[in-house]
Coordinates of C-alpha atoms in Angstrom, one line a residue:
M1 CA -43.4 -42.8 122.0
T2 CA -46.3 -44.6 120.1
P3 CA -47.1 -47.5 121.8
I4 CA -45.8 -50.9 120.4
I5 CA -47.7 -53.0 118.5
A6 CA -48.6 -56.9 118.5
P7 CA -47.5 -58.7 115.5
T8 CA -49.8 -59.6 113.0
R9 CA -50.7 -60.6 109.6
T10 CA -51.3 -57.4 108.8
L11 CA -48.0 -55.8 110.2
A12 CA -46.5 -59.0 108.3
V13 CA -48.2 -57.5 104.8
L14 CA -46.9 -53.8 105.6
L15 CA -43.3 -55.4 106.3
T16 CA -43.0 -57.5 103.5
L17 CA -44.4 -54.2 101.3
L18 CA -41.6 -51.9 102.2
V19 CA -38.9 -55.1 102.0
A20 CA -40.2 -54.5 98.1
F21 CA -39.3 -50.9 98.0
G22 CA -35.8 -52.4 96.0
P23 CA -37.7 -54.9 93.1
M24 CA -40.6 -52.7 92.7
C25 CA -38.1 -49.7 91.4
T26 CA -35.7 -51.6 89.6
D27 CA -38.0 -54.1 87.9
L28 CA -41.2 -51.8 87.2
Y29 CA -40.0 -49.7 84.9
L30 CA -37.4 -51.9 82.9
P31 CA -39.9 -51.8 79.8
S32 CA -39.4 -47.9 79.6
L33 CA -35.7 -48.2 79.0
P34 CA -35.3 -48.5 75.5
D35 CA -38.3 -45.5 74.9
M36 CA -36.4 -43.6 77.9
A37 CA -33.3 -43.2 75.4
R38 CA -35.2 -42.1 72.7
D39 CA -37.2 -39.4 74.6
L40 CA -34.1 -38.0 76.3
K41 CA -32.0 -38.2 73.8
T42 CA -29.0 -40.1 75.2
T43 CA -27.1 -43.9 75.1
T44 CA -28.1 -47.2 76.4
A45 CA -25.5 -46.8 78.7
M46 CA -26.9 -43.5 80.0
V47 CA -30.2 -45.0 80.5
Q48 CA -28.7 -48.2 82.4
M49 CA -26.4 -45.6 84.8
T50 CA -30.3 -45.3 86.0
L51 CA -30.2 -48.5 87.7
S52 CA -26.7 -48.6 88.6
A53 CA -27.1 -45.3 90.4
F54 CA -30.4 -46.8 92.6
V55 CA -28.0 -49.8 93.5
A56 CA -25.8 -47.5 94.4
G57 CA -27.2 -45.9 96.6
F58 CA -29.3 -48.5 98.1
A59 CA -26.1 -50.1 99.4
V60 CA -24.5 -47.2 100.5
M61 CA -27.6 -46.1 102.4
Q62 CA -27.8 -49.7 104.3
L63 CA -25.4 -48.4 107.0
G64 CA -27.3 -45.0 107.7
Y65 CA -30.7 -46.5 108.3
G66 CA -29.7 -49.1 111.3
P67 CA -27.7 -46.7 113.4
L68 CA -30.8 -43.7 112.9
S69 CA -33.4 -46.5 113.3
D70 CA -31.7 -47.5 116.9
R71 CA -31.3 -44.0 117.8
F72 CA -34.7 -42.7 117.1
G73 CA -36.8 -45.4 116.9
R74 CA -38.2 -47.3 113.5
R75 CA -41.2 -45.5 113.5
R76 CA -40.0 -42.0 112.5
V77 CA -37.5 -43.5 110.7
I78 CA -39.4 -45.7 108.1
M79 CA -41.5 -42.4 107.6
G80 CA -38.6 -40.0 106.8
G81 CA -37.4 -42.6 104.1
V82 CA -40.6 -43.3 102.4
V83 CA -41.3 -39.6 102.2
L84 CA -37.8 -39.0 100.9
Y85 CA -38.5 -41.6 98.4
V86 CA -42.0 -40.0 97.7
A87 CA -40.4 -36.8 96.7
A88 CA -37.7 -38.1 94.8
S89 CA -39.8 -40.2 92.7
L90 CA -42.1 -37.0 91.7
F91 CA -38.4 -35.5 90.8
C92 CA -38.1 -38.4 88.7
V93 CA -41.1 -37.7 86.9
V94 CA -40.5 -34.3 85.7
A95 CA -36.4 -35.2 85.1
P96 CA -35.6 -33.0 82.2
T97 CA -32.0 -34.9 81.4
I98 CA -30.7 -37.9 81.8
E99 CA -28.5 -36.7 84.3
T100 CA -31.2 -35.0 86.2
L101 CA -32.9 -38.9 86.5
I102 CA -30.1 -40.7 87.7
A103 CA -29.8 -38.1 90.4
G104 CA -33.2 -38.5 91.3
R105 CA -32.6 -42.5 90.9
F106 CA -29.8 -42.3 93.7
V107 CA -31.8 -40.1 96.1
Q108 CA -35.3 -42.5 95.3
A109 CA -32.5 -44.9 96.6
L110 CA -31.6 -43.5 99.9
G111 CA -35.0 -43.4 100.8
A112 CA -36.1 -46.4 99.8
C113 CA -33.5 -48.3 101.9
C114 CA -35.3 -47.4 104.8
G115 CA -37.7 -50.5 103.7
P116 CA -35.8 -53.4 103.8
V117 CA -33.0 -52.5 106.7
V118 CA -35.9 -50.9 109.4
S119 CA -38.4 -53.6 108.9
R120 CA -36.2 -56.5 109.4
A121 CA -34.9 -54.7 112.6
V122 CA -38.7 -54.3 113.6
V123 CA -39.2 -58.3 112.9
R124 CA -36.4 -58.7 115.4
D125 CA -37.9 -56.5 117.7
I126 CA -41.5 -58.0 117.8
F127 CA -41.0 -61.7 116.7
P128 CA -39.0 -64.2 118.4
R129 CA -36.1 -66.0 116.9
E130 CA -37.5 -69.2 114.6
Q131 CA -40.9 -66.7 114.1
A132 CA -38.7 -64.0 112.8
A133 CA -37.6 -66.0 110.3
K134 CA -40.7 -67.8 109.4
V135 CA -42.0 -64.2 109.0
M136 CA -39.2 -63.3 106.8
S137 CA -39.0 -66.0 104.6
Y138 CA -43.0 -65.1 103.7
M139 CA -41.1 -61.6 103.1
A140 CA -38.8 -63.3 100.9
S141 CA -41.6 -65.8 99.2
A142 CA -43.5 -62.7 98.6
M143 CA -40.7 -60.5 96.9
A144 CA -40.1 -63.0 94.4
L145 CA -43.6 -61.8 93.0
A146 CA -42.1 -58.7 92.3
P147 CA -40.0 -60.0 89.2
L148 CA -43.3 -61.7 88.1
V149 CA -45.9 -58.7 88.5
A150 CA -44.0 -55.1 88.4
P151 CA -42.7 -55.3 84.2
T152 CA -45.9 -56.8 83.0
I153 CA -47.7 -53.8 85.2
G154 CA -44.9 -51.4 84.3
G155 CA -44.9 -52.2 80.3
W156 CA -48.9 -51.6 80.3
F157 CA -48.3 -48.5 82.3
H158 CA -45.2 -47.6 79.4
I159 CA -48.1 -48.1 76.8
W160 CA -50.9 -46.4 78.1
F161 CA -49.5 -43.6 79.4
G162 CA -45.8 -43.1 78.6
W163 CA -42.4 -44.6 80.7
R164 CA -42.8 -41.0 82.8
S165 CA -46.0 -42.3 84.6
N166 CA -44.2 -45.4 86.1
F167 CA -42.1 -43.3 88.7
L168 CA -45.8 -41.7 89.3
L169 CA -46.8 -45.4 89.9
L170 CA -43.8 -45.7 91.9
A171 CA -44.6 -42.5 94.1
L172 CA -48.2 -43.6 94.9
F173 CA -46.7 -46.8 95.9
G174 CA -45.1 -44.5 98.8
V175 CA -47.7 -42.7 99.5
I176 CA -50.0 -45.5 100.2
L177 CA -47.1 -46.8 102.6
L178 CA -46.7 -43.7 104.0
V179 CA -50.6 -44.3 105.1
M180 CA -50.3 -47.7 106.0
V181 CA -47.4 -46.8 108.3
W182 CA -48.8 -44.3 109.9
R183 CA -51.9 -45.7 110.6
L184 CA -50.7 -49.3 111.7
L185 CA -47.0 -49.3 112.6
G186 CA -46.4 -48.7 116.8
E187 CA -42.3 -47.8 117.6
T188 CA -41.5 -50.9 118.2
N189 CA -37.9 -50.4 119.2
Q190 CA -38.4 -50.2 123.2
H191 CA -34.8 -49.2 124.0
P192 CA -33.1 -46.0 121.9
D193 CA -29.7 -45.8 122.0
P194 CA -29.1 -42.4 122.4
T195 CA -25.5 -43.1 121.6
A196 CA -26.3 -44.9 118.4
L197 CA -25.2 -42.1 115.8
D198 CA -22.0 -41.2 117.5
P199 CA -19.3 -42.3 115.4
G200 CA -17.3 -43.7 118.2
R201 CA -20.2 -46.0 119.2
M202 CA -21.1 -46.8 115.3
L203 CA -17.5 -48.1 115.1
E204 CA -18.2 -49.8 118.6
N205 CA -21.1 -51.3 116.9
Y206 CA -20.0 -52.3 113.7
G207 CA -16.7 -53.8 115.4
A208 CA -18.6 -55.9 118.0
L209 CA -20.4 -57.2 115.0
L210 CA -17.9 -58.3 113.2
R211 CA -15.9 -59.8 115.9
H212 CA -18.8 -61.8 116.6
R213 CA -17.9 -65.5 113.9
G214 CA -21.6 -66.4 114.0
F215 CA -22.3 -62.7 112.4
V216 CA -19.6 -63.2 110.4
G217 CA -20.4 -66.3 109.0
Y218 CA -24.2 -65.8 108.3
V219 CA -23.0 -62.4 106.7
L220 CA -21.2 -64.4 104.4
T221 CA -23.2 -66.8 103.8
V222 CA -25.9 -64.5 102.4
T223 CA -23.7 -62.7 100.7
V224 CA -22.6 -65.3 98.6
I225 CA -25.2 -66.5 97.5
F226 CA -26.9 -63.6 96.7
G227 CA -23.6 -63.4 94.7
G228 CA -24.8 -66.4 92.7
V229 CA -28.3 -64.9 92.7
F230 CA -26.8 -61.7 91.0
I231 CA -25.2 -63.5 88.2
Y232 CA -28.2 -64.8 87.1
L233 CA -30.1 -61.7 87.3
S234 CA -27.3 -59.8 85.3
S235 CA -26.8 -62.7 83.3
S236 CA -29.9 -64.5 82.1
S237 CA -31.2 -62.0 79.2
F238 CA -27.7 -63.1 77.1
V239 CA -27.6 -66.7 78.4
L240 CA -31.4 -67.3 77.8
I241 CA -31.7 -65.2 74.4
D242 CA -28.0 -65.2 72.9
A243 CA -26.7 -68.6 73.7
L244 CA -30.3 -71.0 74.2
G245 CA -32.4 -69.2 71.4
L246 CA -35.1 -68.2 73.3
P247 CA -37.1 -65.6 71.9
P248 CA -37.4 -62.0 72.9
Q249 CA -41.2 -62.1 73.9
Y250 CA -41.0 -65.8 75.4
F251 CA -37.9 -63.8 78.0
G252 CA -40.0 -62.9 80.5
L253 CA -41.7 -66.6 80.8
G254 CA -38.3 -68.3 81.1
F255 CA -37.0 -65.8 83.9
S256 CA -39.7 -66.5 85.7
M257 CA -39.3 -69.9 86.5
A258 CA -36.4 -69.0 88.8
S259 CA -38.7 -66.3 90.4
L260 CA -41.6 -69.0 90.8
G261 CA -38.5 -71.7 92.5
Y262 CA -37.7 -69.3 95.1
L263 CA -41.6 -68.3 96.0
V264 CA -42.1 -72.2 96.8
G265 CA -38.8 -72.4 98.8
G266 CA -39.4 -69.1 100.7
F267 CA -43.3 -70.7 101.6
V268 CA -41.8 -73.9 102.7
A269 CA -39.1 -72.4 104.7
A270 CA -41.9 -70.8 106.1
R271 CA -44.1 -73.5 107.1
V272 CA -40.9 -75.6 108.2
T273 CA -38.3 -73.7 110.0
H274 CA -39.9 -73.3 113.4
R275 CA -39.5 -77.1 113.9
I276 CA -36.5 -78.0 112.5
G277 CA -34.6 -74.8 113.4
I278 CA -32.6 -71.9 111.4
E279 CA -29.4 -73.5 111.5
R280 CA -30.5 -77.1 109.5
M281 CA -32.9 -74.6 107.3
V282 CA -29.3 -72.7 106.1
G283 CA -27.1 -76.1 106.1
I284 CA -30.3 -77.8 103.6
G285 CA -30.1 -74.7 101.9
L286 CA -26.7 -74.4 101.3
V287 CA -26.3 -78.5 100.0
G288 CA -29.2 -78.0 97.9
C289 CA -27.7 -75.0 96.2
T290 CA -24.5 -76.7 95.4
L291 CA -26.2 -80.0 93.9
A292 CA -28.3 -77.6 91.9
G293 CA -25.3 -75.7 90.5
M294 CA -23.1 -78.9 90.1
V295 CA -25.9 -80.4 88.1
M296 CA -26.8 -76.8 86.1
A297 CA -23.1 -76.3 85.4
G298 CA -22.3 -80.2 84.3
L299 CA -25.5 -80.0 81.9
A300 CA -23.7 -76.7 80.1
W301 CA -20.3 -78.4 80.1
S302 CA -21.4 -81.4 78.3
G303 CA -22.3 -79.1 75.1
I304 CA -26.0 -80.0 75.5
A305 CA -26.7 -76.8 74.4
Q306 CA -25.0 -77.7 71.2
S307 CA -26.2 -81.0 70.8
G308 CA -29.7 -80.3 68.4
I309 CA -32.3 -80.9 71.3
G310 CA -34.4 -78.4 70.4
M311 CA -34.7 -74.6 72.1
V312 CA -37.2 -76.1 75.0
G313 CA -34.4 -78.3 76.0
R314 CA -31.9 -76.4 75.8
V315 CA -33.8 -73.7 77.7
A316 CA -34.8 -76.7 80.7
S317 CA -31.0 -77.9 80.5
V318 CA -30.7 -74.2 82.3
M319 CA -33.6 -73.1 83.5
V320 CA -34.8 -76.8 85.2
P321 CA -31.7 -76.8 87.9
M322 CA -31.5 -73.2 88.4
M323 CA -35.5 -73.4 89.6
V324 CA -34.4 -75.8 92.0
F325 CA -31.0 -73.4 93.3
F326 CA -33.2 -70.9 93.8
S327 CA -35.8 -72.9 96.0
F328 CA -33.0 -73.8 98.0
A329 CA -31.6 -70.5 98.1
A330 CA -35.1 -69.2 99.5
L331 CA -34.2 -71.5 102.4
V332 CA -30.7 -70.1 103.2
M333 CA -30.8 -66.0 102.6
P334 CA -34.1 -65.1 105.4
N335 CA -33.0 -67.8 107.6
A336 CA -29.3 -66.8 107.4
T337 CA -30.6 -63.2 108.0
A338 CA -33.1 -63.6 111.0
G339 CA -30.0 -65.8 112.6
A340 CA -27.3 -62.7 112.4
I341 CA -29.8 -60.1 113.6
A342 CA -31.2 -62.7 116.9
P343 CA -28.0 -62.1 119.0
F344 CA -28.2 -58.2 118.9
P345 CA -31.6 -57.1 120.0
H346 CA -30.5 -53.6 120.8
M347 CA -28.4 -53.1 117.3
A348 CA -31.3 -54.5 115.3
G349 CA -30.5 -52.0 113.2
A350 CA -27.0 -52.1 112.7
A351 CA -26.8 -55.6 112.2
S352 CA -29.9 -55.4 109.4
A353 CA -27.8 -52.5 107.7
G354 CA -24.7 -54.4 107.8
I355 CA -26.2 -57.7 106.3
G356 CA -28.0 -55.3 103.9
F357 CA -24.6 -53.3 102.3
S358 CA -22.8 -56.6 102.5
Q359 CA -25.4 -58.5 100.5
M360 CA -26.2 -55.8 97.7
A361 CA -22.3 -54.6 97.6
G362 CA -20.5 -57.9 97.6
G363 CA -23.4 -59.4 95.1
A364 CA -23.1 -56.4 92.7
V365 CA -19.4 -56.7 92.6
I366 CA -19.7 -60.5 92.3
G367 CA -22.2 -60.6 89.5
W368 CA -20.1 -57.5 87.9
V369 CA -16.9 -60.1 87.6
G370 CA -19.4 -62.9 86.0
G371 CA -20.0 -60.4 83.6
L372 CA -16.8 -59.9 82.3
V373 CA -16.3 -63.7 82.1
F374 CA -19.1 -64.1 79.9
D375 CA -18.5 -66.2 76.6
G376 CA -21.2 -66.3 74.6
S377 CA -22.6 -69.8 76.5
A378 CA -24.2 -70.5 80.1
R379 CA -20.9 -72.3 81.3
P380 CA -19.8 -69.3 83.3
M381 CA -22.7 -68.5 85.1
A382 CA -23.7 -72.4 85.6
T383 CA -20.2 -72.5 86.6
A384 CA -19.7 -69.3 88.8
M385 CA -23.3 -70.7 90.8
A386 CA -22.1 -74.1 91.7
V387 CA -18.7 -72.6 93.2
L388 CA -20.1 -70.0 95.0
A389 CA -22.6 -72.0 96.6
A390 CA -19.7 -74.7 97.6
L391 CA -18.3 -71.9 99.0
A392 CA -21.0 -70.6 100.8
T393 CA -21.3 -73.7 102.0
V394 CA -17.8 -74.3 103.5
I395 CA -18.0 -70.6 105.4
F396 CA -21.6 -71.6 107.2
F397 CA -20.2 -75.4 108.2
S398 CA -16.6 -73.6 109.1
L399 CA -18.0 -70.1 111.0
V400 CA -21.4 -70.9 112.2
R401 CA -22.3 -74.3 112.6
R402 CA -19.7 -75.4 114.1
Q403 CA -20.2 -72.9 117.2
A404 CA -23.7 -73.1 117.3
A405 CA -25.0 -75.1 120.5
P406 CA -27.4 -78.0 120.7
G407 CA -31.2 -76.9 119.7
D408 CA -30.3 -73.5 119.3

């Protein structure tokens, strides 16, 4: 077995890049979607299926990588996943039809999913509880850069080399990570579980997780808050452009305000969590999200968007409280993730997988429902985010905070 390595800044950077698999794969090629439809002679809906297929594969494989890494070790599983990801990315480069591209994207997600699932387990393996929350906060902050950077890079590569170059760039990203994992990541799972892949044992492990009140509370908290984040991601273009009149060329600027808020919140969480504790940080974040959501919903229902205050004022009425919401969400998600995994050192992979599956699947369903009730204004999005934040607050204080021992 490869010797375990000590926690270092270099390792934290590597783990952050592994976590960035998801947003890189979804955001990098967004500027290419229209030309992809024309080049492959297909519809917009079919091209959008390349996103849906990726999310589906990413959600499903969350449950597999956890037990795999508990059985065979983190390093082997990450390397196997990255190899699969690189192969699928190269397949996408040469995909002749939209159907084969959709299939390639699904397989690409099966490989990319190793990044966030196993890297969270690595953090649990080598960092103490409060330090793990700090590292995850830094990772979350860095992830917030992806929506700011990836579409711009993808847009320029599309202009220079065509839409297929984006998948070649993703493959190159995977190759670089494969080399970094080979050179920098030692095996952190010092107690492999030979029965982790046994169906009965898997059910037993997931059953133990579901019987742990704190784990369930943390997972539901993360899932519901991520649902609010996902509603924004899926509704933002309709709200900002169609409802509030923001010109499409400035959409990226408006969209990035939320990411900037998450970046700031993640940095703050990383700096102070070890001093005030995970539970308090999550509680503060949830209260902040709820208040920001209520302000945003109040402004949306007040009719300010139709009051003649101008486009900048209308956008600000949504994006300023949205930025605050995302800042506080960055206090919740990494800390709640660390708190959920901490009690399970011998099945950190399974715990990480359960969190990831619930977050992706639950968030996607909540976002889909949010899209169904869109009425051409900011009201449904703002109201849903306020309600979800309040619900997450109730869940946390009922299931987690009440049982937390003093000084945890």
